[in-house]
Amino acid sequence: EVQLMESGGGLIQSGGSLRLSCVGSGFTFSSHAISWVRQGPGKWLEWLAYISGTGKTEHYEDSVRGRFTISRDNSKNTLYLQMNSLRVEDTAVYFCARSPYRDGWFGDYWGQGALVTVSS
Amino acid sequence: IVMTQSPATLSVSPGERATLSCRASQSVGSNFAWYQQKPGQAPRLLIYDASIRATGIPARFSGSGSGTEFTLTISSLQSEDFAVYYCHQYNDWPRTFGHGTRVEI
């Protein structure tokens, strides 16, 4: 069974840093690209960052480029999101979502999400 | 690419047909998906490549369209189908989602 599990969320002050992790199981981790997607309180889904299965290709949404960094350790079946210079508007549930492909992305399996709350 | 969903809210009775629409601001070909999300849960993939049902999705869900106009049809609404539905394009970066259609009783 394909599973993704996020961790590392919590309460952080504006300007601080946080690193989210996403552990995958039930599939060959390196064969699948993965993205981070967030959802603010009562809001819609917002794609943030993508990394290919090999880790060689990354893409970012403009509002997080330069502040957030996506990475993966295929030996540990783990995806990361390093979030720096956090803002109140970054408050959201953060999901990791797998692509069915090594390159390119839409989310066929999603984790349950990690809540990040940024206070002023 | 901006994804515009309509209506924002759809009120339907169980057993009725529901039709949800999504328009892309430019052509996305068939690189298009629909997701269902229930409160407190992760999104669930329903349809990809505009019309292919994902694994385990009941046949009452169907998707159609290409280019800029897409439709999700739920042929006979069941109680478990009341949720928010999001459209999504994966033709270009950044990936974008619509703002959702809430299907309510």
Short mmCIF file of N, CA, C and O in Angstrom, two decimals, chain A residues 37 39 43-45 47 50 59 95 104-108 110-112, chain B residues 35 37 40-43 45 48 86 88 90 93-95 97-99:
data_model
loop_
_atom_site.label_atom_id
_atom_site.label_comp_id
_atom_site.label_asym_id
_atom_site.label_seq_id
_atom_site.Cartn_x
_atom_site.Cartn_y
_atom_site.Cartn_z
N VAL A 37 2.43 20.61 -1.62
CA VAL A 37 1.24 21.40 -1.89
C VAL A 37 0.70 21.87 -0.54
O VAL A 37 0.70 21.09 0.42
N GLN A 39 -2.38 24.16 1.84
CA GLN A 39 -3.76 24.62 1.87
C GLN A 39 -3.94 25.50 3.10
O GLN A 39 -3.90 25.02 4.24
N LYS A 43 -8.99 27.58 2.64
CA LYS A 43 -8.64 27.97 1.27
C LYS A 43 -8.43 26.75 0.38
O LYS A 43 -8.63 25.62 0.79
N TRP A 44 -8.01 27.02 -0.84
CA TRP A 44 -7.84 26.02 -1.86
C TRP A 44 -6.41 25.48 -1.84
O TRP A 44 -5.56 25.92 -1.07
N LEU A 45 -6.14 24.53 -2.72
CA LEU A 45 -4.83 23.93 -2.82
C LEU A 45 -3.88 24.83 -3.58
O LEU A 45 -4.26 25.45 -4.58
N TRP A 47 0.03 24.60 -5.14
CA TRP A 47 1.26 23.87 -5.40
C TRP A 47 2.45 24.75 -5.08
O TRP A 47 2.46 25.95 -5.40
N TYR A 50 8.43 21.17 -6.56
CA TYR A 50 8.50 19.85 -7.22
C TYR A 50 9.94 19.38 -7.26
O TYR A 50 10.87 20.19 -7.42
N HIS A 59 11.31 22.61 -9.37
CA HIS A 59 10.51 23.76 -9.78
C HIS A 59 9.88 24.35 -8.52
O HIS A 59 9.57 23.62 -7.58
N PHE A 95 1.01 19.36 2.41
CA PHE A 95 0.89 17.99 1.93
C PHE A 95 2.08 17.65 1.03
O PHE A 95 2.50 18.48 0.21
N GLY A 104 7.83 15.02 -14.16
CA GLY A 104 6.49 15.56 -14.34
C GLY A 104 5.63 15.22 -13.13
O GLY A 104 5.94 14.28 -12.38
N TRP A 105 4.58 16.00 -12.91
CA TRP A 105 3.81 15.78 -11.68
C TRP A 105 2.35 16.10 -11.79
O TRP A 105 1.97 17.18 -12.28
N PHE A 106 1.52 15.18 -11.34
CA PHE A 106 0.23 15.46 -10.73
C PHE A 106 0.16 14.47 -9.58
O PHE A 106 0.86 13.46 -9.56
N GLY A 107 -0.67 14.74 -8.59
CA GLY A 107 -0.63 13.96 -7.37
C GLY A 107 -1.55 12.77 -7.37
O GLY A 107 -2.77 12.94 -7.30
N ASP A 108 -0.99 11.56 -7.43
CA ASP A 108 -1.87 10.39 -7.39
C ASP A 108 -2.03 9.83 -5.98
O ASP A 108 -3.06 9.22 -5.68
N TRP A 110 -1.44 11.13 -1.77
CA TRP A 110 -1.15 12.27 -0.91
C TRP A 110 -0.98 11.83 0.53
O TRP A 110 -1.65 10.90 0.99
N GLY A 111 -0.10 12.53 1.25
CA GLY A 111 -0.02 12.34 2.69
C GLY A 111 -1.18 13.04 3.37
O GLY A 111 -1.96 13.74 2.74
N GLN A 112 -1.27 12.87 4.68
CA GLN A 112 -2.37 13.46 5.45
C GLN A 112 -2.12 14.91 5.81
O GLN A 112 -3.04 15.60 6.26
N TYR B 35 -9.79 16.34 -8.35
CA TYR B 35 -9.59 15.77 -7.02
C TYR B 35 -10.85 16.00 -6.17
O TYR B 35 -11.55 16.99 -6.35
N GLN B 37 -11.97 16.35 -2.06
CA GLN B 37 -11.45 16.53 -0.72
C GLN B 37 -12.59 16.66 0.29
O GLN B 37 -13.49 17.48 0.10
N GLY B 40 -10.89 17.78 6.67
CA GLY B 40 -9.86 17.15 7.47
C GLY B 40 -9.09 16.05 6.78
O GLY B 40 -8.28 15.37 7.42
N GLN B 41 -9.35 15.87 5.48
CA GLN B 41 -8.66 14.80 4.74
C GLN B 41 -7.79 15.37 3.64
O GLN B 41 -7.94 16.52 3.23
N ALA B 42 -6.89 14.53 3.15
CA ALA B 42 -6.08 14.89 2.00
C ALA B 42 -6.92 14.81 0.74
O ALA B 42 -7.93 14.09 0.68
N PRO B 43 -6.53 15.53 -0.31
CA PRO B 43 -7.20 15.36 -1.60
C PRO B 43 -7.03 13.93 -2.10
O PRO B 43 -6.05 13.26 -1.80
N LEU B 45 -7.26 11.71 -5.73
CA LEU B 45 -7.32 11.81 -7.19
C LEU B 45 -8.51 11.04 -7.72
O LEU B 45 -8.69 9.86 -7.42
N TYR B 48 -7.62 11.71 -14.13
CA TYR B 48 -6.42 12.30 -14.69
C TYR B 48 -6.47 12.15 -16.21
O TYR B 48 -7.32 11.43 -16.75
N TYR B 86 -11.72 19.85 -6.71
CA TYR B 86 -10.75 20.77 -7.29
C TYR B 86 -10.31 20.29 -8.66
O TYR B 86 -10.06 19.10 -8.87
N HIS B 88 -7.28 20.76 -11.71
CA HIS B 88 -5.83 20.92 -11.65
C HIS B 88 -5.24 20.75 -13.03
O HIS B 88 -5.60 19.81 -13.75
N TYR B 90 -1.72 20.17 -15.22
CA TYR B 90 -0.31 19.78 -15.10
C TYR B 90 0.37 19.84 -16.46
O TYR B 90 1.27 19.05 -16.77
N TRP B 93 4.39 24.67 -15.72
CA TRP B 93 4.78 25.16 -14.40
C TRP B 93 4.49 26.66 -14.32
O TRP B 93 4.71 27.38 -15.30
N PRO B 94 4.02 27.15 -13.18
CA PRO B 94 3.69 26.39 -11.98
C PRO B 94 2.40 25.60 -12.15
O PRO B 94 1.49 26.01 -12.88
N ARG B 95 2.32 24.45 -11.50
CA ARG B 95 1.07 23.71 -11.47
C ARG B 95 0.03 24.56 -10.74
O ARG B 95 0.36 25.28 -9.78
N PHE B 97 -4.27 24.99 -9.39
CA PHE B 97 -5.54 24.39 -9.04
C PHE B 97 -6.65 25.44 -9.13
O PHE B 97 -6.39 26.64 -8.95
N GLY B 98 -7.86 24.98 -9.36
CA GLY B 98 -9.01 25.84 -9.21
C GLY B 98 -9.31 26.06 -7.74
O GLY B 98 -8.71 25.43 -6.86
N HIS B 99 -10.27 26.97 -7.47
CA HIS B 99 -10.60 27.31 -6.09
C HIS B 99 -11.64 26.38 -5.49
O HIS B 99 -12.02 26.55 -4.34
#
